[in-house]
Structure formats: C-alpha cells, structure tokens
Amino acid sequence: MTADTTFIHEFSVGDKTFRLDALLVLSELTLAGAEQEPTKEQLMASVRASVRPQEMAASLTDAEALALALRVTMSLKHLGNAGAP
C-alpha cells in the first residue's frame, strides 16, 4: 500500500520552508468550527497546529502564518476540495 501524499506539500514563506498536510489544516479549521468563513486568526492557528515538526511553528510570525494559510487554502482549492475555505 502506497501512502497518499496528494495533500502534503512544502510551502516557502520568506526564507523558511514548511512541510504541511493541507488536509490537517482543513481538519483544524473544522474542529474550530471555522469551515465556512474562517477569521485570519483561525487560519493562522490552524497552520501553526499543522506545521511539522511542531517546533518550527514557533518560528512563524503572524504575517508568515497568514501567508502560509493562504497558500494552503489555494492548494486545497486547486485540488478541487469543495470544503476549502
């Protein structure tokens, strides 16, 4: 059995690169009840919770976290995920 890595991507923000599973970001938003119109704070929190390794999340500024959230959201929409915010 081969692992499905369709939603796992590396995203660059500034001089940093983060590896995320976009579906984990969407799951974090869903658990927060923010699947329709998430606030920028909810987007940033979902990205910070989804960065692996988790220690890298601490290095994100708010601007970087928001940029990363927008990139993840765009990738979900590009993949045709109807549930993407």
Short mmCIF file of C-alpha atoms in Angstrom, two decimals:
data_model
loop_
_atom_site.label_atom_id
_atom_site.label_comp_id
_atom_site.label_asym_id
_atom_site.label_seq_id
_atom_site.Cartn_x
_atom_site.Cartn_y
_atom_site.Cartn_z
CA MET A 1 0.00 0.00 0.00
CA THR A 2 1.38 3.39 -1.02
CA ALA A 3 0.74 6.42 1.18
CA ASP A 4 -1.33 9.17 -0.44
CA THR A 5 0.74 12.33 -0.32
CA THR A 6 -1.52 14.41 -2.59
CA PHE A 7 -2.17 16.98 0.13
CA ILE A 8 1.34 17.07 1.62
CA HIS A 9 3.44 19.93 0.28
CA GLU A 10 6.38 22.09 1.15
CA PHE A 11 5.48 25.75 1.29
CA SER A 12 8.07 28.53 1.31
CA VAL A 13 7.46 31.74 3.20
CA GLY A 14 10.28 34.25 3.15
CA ASP A 15 13.47 32.33 3.76
CA LYS A 16 11.74 29.43 5.56
CA THR A 17 10.22 26.25 4.17
CA PHE A 18 7.49 24.33 5.96
CA ARG A 19 6.07 20.89 5.27
CA LEU A 20 2.32 20.63 5.83
CA ASP A 21 -0.56 18.30 5.17
CA ALA A 22 -3.24 20.61 3.78
CA LEU A 23 -5.98 18.25 4.97
CA LEU A 24 -4.68 18.60 8.52
CA VAL A 25 -5.11 22.38 8.20
CA LEU A 26 -8.68 21.83 6.98
CA SER A 27 -9.30 19.42 9.87
CA GLU A 28 -8.05 22.00 12.37
CA LEU A 29 -10.42 24.59 10.88
CA THR A 30 -13.32 22.14 11.02
CA LEU A 31 -12.62 21.29 14.66
CA ALA A 32 -12.59 25.03 15.44
CA GLY A 33 -15.98 25.41 13.72
CA ALA A 34 -14.43 27.67 11.10
CA GLU A 35 -15.00 25.74 7.90
CA GLN A 36 -17.12 28.40 6.13
CA GLU A 37 -15.59 31.83 6.76
CA PRO A 38 -12.53 31.42 8.97
CA THR A 39 -11.01 34.52 10.50
CA LYS A 40 -7.37 35.25 9.86
CA GLU A 41 -6.67 34.27 13.47
CA GLN A 42 -8.32 30.86 12.92
CA LEU A 43 -6.34 30.37 9.69
CA MET A 44 -3.07 31.19 11.43
CA ALA A 45 -3.86 28.93 14.39
CA SER A 46 -4.74 26.02 12.09
CA VAL A 47 -1.45 26.40 10.21
CA ARG A 48 0.58 26.63 13.41
CA ALA A 49 -1.09 23.46 14.69
CA SER A 50 -0.31 21.66 11.42
CA VAL A 51 3.38 22.50 10.92
CA ARG A 52 5.67 19.50 11.32
CA PRO A 53 7.94 19.26 13.13
CA GLN A 54 5.89 21.26 15.65
CA GLU A 55 8.96 23.18 16.90
CA MET A 56 9.07 25.02 13.57
CA ALA A 57 5.64 26.54 14.24
CA ALA A 58 7.13 28.68 16.99
CA SER A 59 9.34 30.43 14.43
CA LEU A 60 6.36 31.70 12.39
CA THR A 61 5.49 35.37 12.60
CA ASP A 62 1.82 36.29 12.21
CA ALA A 63 2.45 37.51 8.67
CA GLU A 64 4.23 34.26 7.74
CA ALA A 65 1.48 32.15 9.32
CA LEU A 66 -1.20 34.01 7.37
CA ALA A 67 0.76 33.76 4.11
CA LEU A 68 1.22 30.05 4.72
CA ALA A 69 -2.51 29.63 5.45
CA LEU A 70 -3.38 31.38 2.20
CA ARG A 71 -1.01 29.14 0.24
CA VAL A 72 -2.50 26.01 1.82
CA THR A 73 -6.04 27.25 1.09
CA MET A 74 -5.12 27.93 -2.52
CA SER A 75 -3.63 24.44 -2.87
CA LEU A 76 -6.83 22.87 -1.50
CA LYS A 77 -8.97 24.83 -3.95
CA HIS A 78 -6.58 23.91 -6.77
CA LEU A 79 -7.02 20.23 -5.88
CA GLY A 80 -10.77 20.68 -6.08
CA ASN A 81 -11.59 20.34 -2.38
CA ALA A 82 -15.09 21.75 -2.08
CA GLY A 83 -14.64 22.10 1.67
CA ALA A 84 -11.75 24.54 1.39
CA PRO A 85 -12.47 27.94 2.96
#
